[in-house]
Amino acid sequence: MSGDHGSAAIAGRVRHVEALLEQRGLLDDGEIDRRIDEFLAGGSPINGARIVVRAWLDAGFHDRLLADANATIREVGLSMAGGLQEQRLKVVANNEQEHNVVVCTLCSCYPIALLGPSPSWYKSEAYRSRVVRDPRGVLHEFGLKLPADTRISVWDASAESRYMVVPRRPTGTDGFSESELVGLVTRKGLIGTAAV
Ligand code: FE
């Protein structure tokens, strides 16, 4: 496959640039590996779930999160600056009128810091191409049946911009503690392919 050749060529070029940066003292030995390890180690859907639950419990946080997600997630000790460059994050919230779902049509861009490594279906050609054309049909296949009058917004991630969904808080959870609520929020819920 040309894709494999492409990524091998890119990996070769990245190693070459890395070696040059190290030679010139701009980067110390292994710095990139350490930064990537730190980044991946911190990434988990629990982070996204914590953000969602805070938004459910605190209307001010909810509004700040939708207006400026990068700044607001720092309030709970999280950030999109784990890589070499901060990624722009936009958080979108489901409500009675609108359901949101995230895709990267070009490749597999994903907010790893908040959701951990992406599931294989997210990277699949079938999901990436079909969710844009027929979001309702794809969500139906995931077992999510939305009312016919619910609008579906599809958000296309890119190298610069990542998205996360705030699912609707399930009914009957009024007495739940914060940690019980966190336990309800799934990775699919944060992508928009499940209700929570
Ligand atoms: Fe991508």
PDB file of C-alpha atoms and ligand atoms in Angstrom:
ATOM      1  CA  MET A   1       0.000   0.000   0.000  1.00  0.00           C
ATOM      2  CA  SER A   2       1.171   3.491  -0.790  1.00  0.00           C
ATOM      3  CA  GLY A   3       0.017   4.566   2.705  1.00  0.00           C
ATOM      4  CA  ASP A   4       2.668   2.307   4.292  1.00  0.00           C
ATOM      5  CA  HIS A   5       5.377   3.665   2.011  1.00  0.00           C
ATOM      6  CA  GLY A   6       4.182   7.161   2.800  1.00  0.00           C
ATOM      7  CA  SER A   7       4.406   6.719   6.543  1.00  0.00           C
ATOM      8  CA  ALA A   8       7.815   4.988   6.297  1.00  0.00           C
ATOM      9  CA  ALA A   9       9.113   7.944   4.283  1.00  0.00           C
ATOM     10  CA  ILE A  10       7.674  10.413   6.786  1.00  0.00           C
ATOM     11  CA  ALA A  11       9.157   8.472   9.716  1.00  0.00           C
ATOM     12  CA  GLY A  12      12.563   8.538   7.973  1.00  0.00           C
ATOM     13  CA  ARG A  13      12.343  12.288   7.442  1.00  0.00           C
ATOM     14  CA  VAL A  14      11.236  12.873  11.048  1.00  0.00           C
ATOM     15  CA  ARG A  15      14.232  10.872  12.339  1.00  0.00           C
ATOM     16  CA  HIS A  16      16.534  12.887  10.074  1.00  0.00           C
ATOM     17  CA  VAL A  17      15.152  16.234  11.352  1.00  0.00           C
ATOM     18  CA  GLU A  18      15.341  14.938  14.934  1.00  0.00           C
ATOM     19  CA  ALA A  19      19.016  14.000  14.440  1.00  0.00           C
ATOM     20  CA  LEU A  20      19.793  17.447  13.006  1.00  0.00           C
ATOM     21  CA  LEU A  21      18.070  19.198  15.917  1.00  0.00           C
ATOM     22  CA  GLU A  22      20.032  17.054  18.379  1.00  0.00           C
ATOM     23  CA  GLN A  23      23.318  17.727  16.541  1.00  0.00           C
ATOM     24  CA  ARG A  24      22.736  21.449  16.790  1.00  0.00           C
ATOM     25  CA  GLY A  25      21.863  21.229  20.474  1.00  0.00           C
ATOM     26  CA  LEU A  26      18.283  22.393  19.929  1.00  0.00           C
ATOM     27  CA  LEU A  27      16.886  19.164  21.304  1.00  0.00           C
ATOM     28  CA  ASP A  28      18.475  16.822  23.781  1.00  0.00           C
ATOM     29  CA  ASP A  29      18.732  13.111  23.133  1.00  0.00           C
ATOM     30  CA  GLY A  30      15.306  11.430  23.417  1.00  0.00           C
ATOM     31  CA  GLU A  31      13.343  14.596  24.219  1.00  0.00           C
ATOM     32  CA  ILE A  32      10.677  13.953  21.587  1.00  0.00           C
ATOM     33  CA  ASP A  33      10.154  10.383  22.816  1.00  0.00           C
ATOM     34  CA  ARG A  34       9.790  11.619  26.387  1.00  0.00           C
ATOM     35  CA  ARG A  35       7.275  14.282  25.389  1.00  0.00           C
ATOM     36  CA  ILE A  36       5.200  11.785  23.380  1.00  0.00           C
ATOM     37  CA  ASP A  37       5.278   9.289  26.270  1.00  0.00           C
ATOM     38  CA  GLU A  38       4.102  11.973  28.713  1.00  0.00           C
ATOM     39  CA  PHE A  39       1.370  12.974  26.309  1.00  0.00           C
ATOM     40  CA  LEU A  40       0.064   9.442  25.779  1.00  0.00           C
ATOM     41  CA  ALA A  41       0.377   8.450  29.439  1.00  0.00           C
ATOM     42  CA  GLY A  42      -1.908  11.311  30.458  1.00  0.00           C
ATOM     43  CA  GLY A  43      -4.540  10.617  27.798  1.00  0.00           C
ATOM     44  CA  SER A  44      -7.673   8.787  28.952  1.00  0.00           C
ATOM     45  CA  PRO A  45     -11.436   9.096  28.424  1.00  0.00           C
ATOM     46  CA  ILE A  46     -11.652   9.734  32.191  1.00  0.00           C
ATOM     47  CA  ASN A  47     -10.301  13.220  31.443  1.00  0.00           C
ATOM     48  CA  GLY A  48     -13.089  13.911  28.977  1.00  0.00           C
ATOM     49  CA  ALA A  49     -15.648  12.443  31.390  1.00  0.00           C
ATOM     50  CA  ARG A  50     -14.426  14.714  34.216  1.00  0.00           C
ATOM     51  CA  ILE A  51     -14.868  17.744  31.978  1.00  0.00           C
ATOM     52  CA  VAL A  52     -18.376  16.654  30.976  1.00  0.00           C
ATOM     53  CA  VAL A  53     -19.483  16.072  34.556  1.00  0.00           C
ATOM     54  CA  ARG A  54     -18.130  19.439  35.655  1.00  0.00           C
ATOM     55  CA  ALA A  55     -20.139  21.008  32.830  1.00  0.00           C
ATOM     56  CA  TRP A  56     -23.270  19.123  33.955  1.00  0.00           C
ATOM     57  CA  LEU A  57     -22.848  20.340  37.528  1.00  0.00           C
ATOM     58  CA  ASP A  58     -21.653  23.892  36.938  1.00  0.00           C
ATOM     59  CA  ALA A  59     -23.496  26.051  34.390  1.00  0.00           C
ATOM     60  CA  GLY A  60     -20.757  28.697  34.442  1.00  0.00           C
ATOM     61  CA  PHE A  61     -18.112  26.084  33.608  1.00  0.00           C
ATOM     62  CA  HIS A  62     -20.393  24.738  30.857  1.00  0.00           C
ATOM     63  CA  ASP A  63     -20.680  28.154  29.224  1.00  0.00           C
ATOM     64  CA  ARG A  64     -16.965  28.930  29.535  1.00  0.00           C
ATOM     65  CA  LEU A  65     -16.155  25.484  28.117  1.00  0.00           C
ATOM     66  CA  LEU A  66     -18.234  26.068  25.000  1.00  0.00           C
ATOM     67  CA  ALA A  67     -16.830  29.577  24.549  1.00  0.00           C
ATOM     68  CA  ASP A  68     -13.130  28.779  25.132  1.00  0.00           C
ATOM     69  CA  ALA A  69     -12.376  25.121  25.751  1.00  0.00           C
ATOM     70  CA  ASN A  70      -8.574  25.465  25.780  1.00  0.00           C
ATOM     71  CA  ALA A  71      -8.634  27.950  28.657  1.00  0.00           C
ATOM     72  CA  THR A  72     -11.504  26.320  30.552  1.00  0.00           C
ATOM     73  CA  ILE A  73     -10.127  22.763  30.750  1.00  0.00           C
ATOM     74  CA  ARG A  74      -7.125  24.219  32.618  1.00  0.00           C
ATOM     75  CA  GLU A  75      -9.553  24.899  35.496  1.00  0.00           C
ATOM     76  CA  VAL A  76      -9.675  21.126  36.032  1.00  0.00           C
ATOM     77  CA  GLY A  77      -5.941  20.657  35.523  1.00  0.00           C
ATOM     78  CA  LEU A  78      -6.102  19.500  31.896  1.00  0.00           C
ATOM     79  CA  SER A  79      -4.631  20.990  28.756  1.00  0.00           C
ATOM     80  CA  MET A  80      -4.210  20.485  25.020  1.00  0.00           C
ATOM     81  CA  ALA A  81      -0.571  21.583  25.218  1.00  0.00           C
ATOM     82  CA  GLY A  82       0.834  18.089  25.855  1.00  0.00           C
ATOM     83  CA  GLY A  83       2.294  17.811  22.354  1.00  0.00           C
ATOM     84  CA  LEU A  84       4.905  20.109  20.921  1.00  0.00           C
ATOM     85  CA  GLN A  85       2.212  22.655  20.047  1.00  0.00           C
ATOM     86  CA  GLU A  86      -1.141  23.365  21.728  1.00  0.00           C
ATOM     87  CA  GLN A  87      -4.062  22.047  19.678  1.00  0.00           C
ATOM     88  CA  ARG A  88      -7.209  24.108  19.428  1.00  0.00           C
ATOM     89  CA  LEU A  89     -10.120  22.398  21.175  1.00  0.00           C
ATOM     90  CA  LYS A  90     -13.781  23.070  20.529  1.00  0.00           C
ATOM     91  CA  VAL A  91     -16.344  21.477  22.828  1.00  0.00           C
ATOM     92  CA  VAL A  92     -19.908  21.092  21.582  1.00  0.00           C
ATOM     93  CA  ALA A  93     -22.885  20.160  23.775  1.00  0.00           C
ATOM     94  CA  ASN A  94     -25.847  17.977  22.899  1.00  0.00           C
ATOM     95  CA  ASN A  95     -29.329  19.184  23.768  1.00  0.00           C
ATOM     96  CA  GLU A  96     -32.922  18.353  22.896  1.00  0.00           C
ATOM     97  CA  GLN A  97     -32.675  20.009  19.494  1.00  0.00           C
ATOM     98  CA  GLU A  98     -29.152  19.079  18.447  1.00  0.00           C
ATOM     99  CA  HIS A  99     -26.840  16.071  18.596  1.00  0.00           C
ATOM    100  CA  ASN A 100     -23.126  16.398  17.791  1.00  0.00           C
ATOM    101  CA  VAL A 101     -20.724  13.828  16.407  1.00  0.00           C
ATOM    102  CA  VAL A 102     -16.992  14.066  15.670  1.00  0.00           C
ATOM    103  CA  VAL A 103     -14.971  12.651  12.799  1.00  0.00           C
ATOM    104  CA  CYS A 104     -11.699  13.315  11.013  1.00  0.00           C
ATOM    105  CA  THR A 105     -12.530  12.819   7.345  1.00  0.00           C
ATOM    106  CA  LEU A 106      -8.909  13.285   6.239  1.00  0.00           C
ATOM    107  CA  CYS A 107      -7.151  10.898   8.632  1.00  0.00           C
ATOM    108  CA  SER A 108      -7.762  10.305  12.339  1.00  0.00           C
ATOM    109  CA  CYS A 109      -7.235  13.573  14.262  1.00  0.00           C
ATOM    110  CA  TYR A 110      -8.557  13.128  17.779  1.00  0.00           C
ATOM    111  CA  PRO A 111      -8.160  14.786  21.220  1.00  0.00           C
ATOM    112  CA  ILE A 112      -5.840  12.105  22.662  1.00  0.00           C
ATOM    113  CA  ALA A 113      -5.128  14.126  25.814  1.00  0.00           C
ATOM    114  CA  LEU A 114      -8.820  14.003  26.761  1.00  0.00           C
ATOM    115  CA  LEU A 115      -9.921  10.690  25.261  1.00  0.00           C
ATOM    116  CA  GLY A 116      -6.804   8.496  25.120  1.00  0.00           C
ATOM    117  CA  PRO A 117      -5.899   6.622  21.914  1.00  0.00           C
ATOM    118  CA  SER A 118      -8.736   6.573  19.380  1.00  0.00           C
ATOM    119  CA  PRO A 119     -10.821   3.437  18.741  1.00  0.00           C
ATOM    120  CA  SER A 120     -10.126   1.556  15.487  1.00  0.00           C
ATOM    121  CA  TRP A 121     -13.576   2.325  14.041  1.00  0.00           C
ATOM    122  CA  TYR A 122     -12.842   6.062  14.339  1.00  0.00           C
ATOM    123  CA  LYS A 123      -9.889   5.586  11.975  1.00  0.00           C
ATOM    124  CA  SER A 124     -11.808   3.362   9.550  1.00  0.00           C
ATOM    125  CA  GLU A 125     -12.556   4.535   6.026  1.00  0.00           C
ATOM    126  CA  ALA A 126     -16.190   3.447   6.467  1.00  0.00           C
ATOM    127  CA  TYR A 127     -16.814   5.687   9.479  1.00  0.00           C
ATOM    128  CA  ARG A 128     -14.863   8.654   8.102  1.00  0.00           C
ATOM    129  CA  SER A 129     -16.625   8.716   4.772  1.00  0.00           C
ATOM    130  CA  ARG A 130     -20.126   7.684   5.824  1.00  0.00           C
ATOM    131  CA  VAL A 131     -20.751   9.696   8.988  1.00  0.00           C
ATOM    132  CA  VAL A 132     -20.567  12.903   6.952  1.00  0.00           C
ATOM    133  CA  ARG A 133     -22.986  11.734   4.257  1.00  0.00           C
ATOM    134  CA  ASP A 134     -25.413   9.827   6.461  1.00  0.00           C
ATOM    135  CA  PRO A 135     -24.869  10.665  10.145  1.00  0.00           C
ATOM    136  CA  ARG A 136     -28.312   9.454  11.190  1.00  0.00           C
ATOM    137  CA  GLY A 137     -27.788   6.071   9.507  1.00  0.00           C
ATOM    138  CA  VAL A 138     -24.312   5.626  11.018  1.00  0.00           C
ATOM    139  CA  LEU A 139     -25.520   6.577  14.513  1.00  0.00           C
ATOM    140  CA  HIS A 140     -28.369   4.115  14.094  1.00  0.00           C
ATOM    141  CA  GLU A 141     -25.809   1.376  13.393  1.00  0.00           C
ATOM    142  CA  PHE A 142     -24.060   2.347  16.655  1.00  0.00           C
ATOM    143  CA  GLY A 143     -27.409   1.739  18.368  1.00  0.00           C
ATOM    144  CA  LEU A 144     -28.195   5.421  18.829  1.00  0.00           C
ATOM    145  CA  LYS A 145     -31.700   6.216  17.607  1.00  0.00           C
ATOM    146  CA  LEU A 146     -32.342   9.927  17.696  1.00  0.00           C
ATOM    147  CA  PRO A 147     -35.775  11.516  17.309  1.00  0.00           C
ATOM    148  CA  ALA A 148     -36.436  12.482  13.684  1.00  0.00           C
ATOM    149  CA  ASP A 149     -36.521  16.186  14.564  1.00  0.00           C
ATOM    150  CA  THR A 150     -33.130  16.179  16.327  1.00  0.00           C
ATOM    151  CA  ARG A 151     -30.606  18.048  14.192  1.00  0.00           C
ATOM    152  CA  ILE A 152     -27.247  16.278  13.788  1.00  0.00           C
ATOM    153  CA  SER A 153     -24.061  18.339  13.493  1.00  0.00           C
ATOM    154  CA  VAL A 154     -20.909  16.614  12.254  1.00  0.00           C
ATOM    155  CA  TRP A 155     -17.599  18.198  13.292  1.00  0.00           C
ATOM    156  CA  ASP A 156     -14.568  17.454  11.131  1.00  0.00           C
ATOM    157  CA  ALA A 157     -11.331  17.462  13.121  1.00  0.00           C
ATOM    158  CA  SER A 158      -7.984  18.447  11.645  1.00  0.00           C
ATOM    159  CA  ALA A 159      -4.349  18.729  12.636  1.00  0.00           C
ATOM    160  CA  GLU A 160      -5.099  22.149  14.177  1.00  0.00           C
ATOM    161  CA  SER A 161      -8.597  21.622  15.604  1.00  0.00           C
ATOM    162  CA  ARG A 162      -9.954  18.871  17.816  1.00  0.00           C
ATOM    163  CA  TYR A 163     -13.523  18.385  19.043  1.00  0.00           C
ATOM    164  CA  MET A 164     -15.229  16.801  22.015  1.00  0.00           C
ATOM    165  CA  VAL A 165     -18.926  16.296  22.700  1.00  0.00           C
ATOM    166  CA  VAL A 166     -20.728  16.954  25.990  1.00  0.00           C
ATOM    167  CA  PRO A 167     -23.486  14.327  26.044  1.00  0.00           C
ATOM    168  CA  ARG A 168     -26.818  15.123  27.699  1.00  0.00           C
ATOM    169  CA  ARG A 169     -26.997  14.235  31.377  1.00  0.00           C
ATOM    170  CA  PRO A 170     -29.194  11.136  31.691  1.00  0.00           C
ATOM    171  CA  THR A 171     -32.484  11.571  33.524  1.00  0.00           C
ATOM    172  CA  GLY A 172     -32.766   9.973  36.955  1.00  0.00           C
ATOM    173  CA  THR A 173     -29.212  10.918  37.967  1.00  0.00           C
ATOM    174  CA  ASP A 174     -30.073  13.820  40.301  1.00  0.00           C
ATOM    175  CA  GLY A 175     -28.725  12.138  43.420  1.00  0.00           C
ATOM    176  CA  PHE A 176     -25.544  10.826  41.769  1.00  0.00           C
ATOM    177  CA  SER A 177     -22.136  11.803  43.136  1.00  0.00           C
ATOM    178  CA  GLU A 178     -19.538  13.353  40.837  1.00  0.00           C
ATOM    179  CA  SER A 179     -17.636  10.061  40.558  1.00  0.00           C
ATOM    180  CA  GLU A 180     -20.839   8.120  39.809  1.00  0.00           C
ATOM    181  CA  LEU A 181     -21.592  10.592  37.035  1.00  0.00           C
ATOM    182  CA  VAL A 182     -18.038  10.275  35.648  1.00  0.00           C
ATOM    183  CA  GLY A 183     -18.623   6.520  35.478  1.00  0.00           C
ATOM    184  CA  LEU A 184     -21.596   7.025  33.148  1.00  0.00           C
ATOM    185  CA  VAL A 185     -19.713   8.926  30.446  1.00  0.00           C
ATOM    186  CA  THR A 186     -18.302   6.685  27.738  1.00  0.00           C
ATOM    187  CA  ARG A 187     -15.703   7.298  25.055  1.00  0.00           C
ATOM    188  CA  LYS A 188     -18.436   6.913  22.421  1.00  0.00           C
ATOM    189  CA  GLY A 189     -20.459   9.514  24.266  1.00  0.00           C
ATOM    190  CA  LEU A 190     -17.528  11.955  24.042  1.00  0.00           C
ATOM    191  CA  ILE A 191     -17.273  11.322  20.264  1.00  0.00           C
ATOM    192  CA  GLY A 192     -21.037  11.443  19.813  1.00  0.00           C
ATOM    193  CA  THR A 193     -21.703   7.875  18.686  1.00  0.00           C
ATOM    194  CA  ALA A 194     -23.557   7.053  21.935  1.00  0.00           C
ATOM    195  CA  ALA A 195     -25.925   8.979  24.189  1.00  0.00           C
ATOM    196  CA  VAL A 196     -23.526   9.194  27.181  1.00  0.00           C
TER     197      VAL A 196
HETATM  198 FE    FE B   1      -6.873  13.563  11.000  1.00  0.00          FE
END
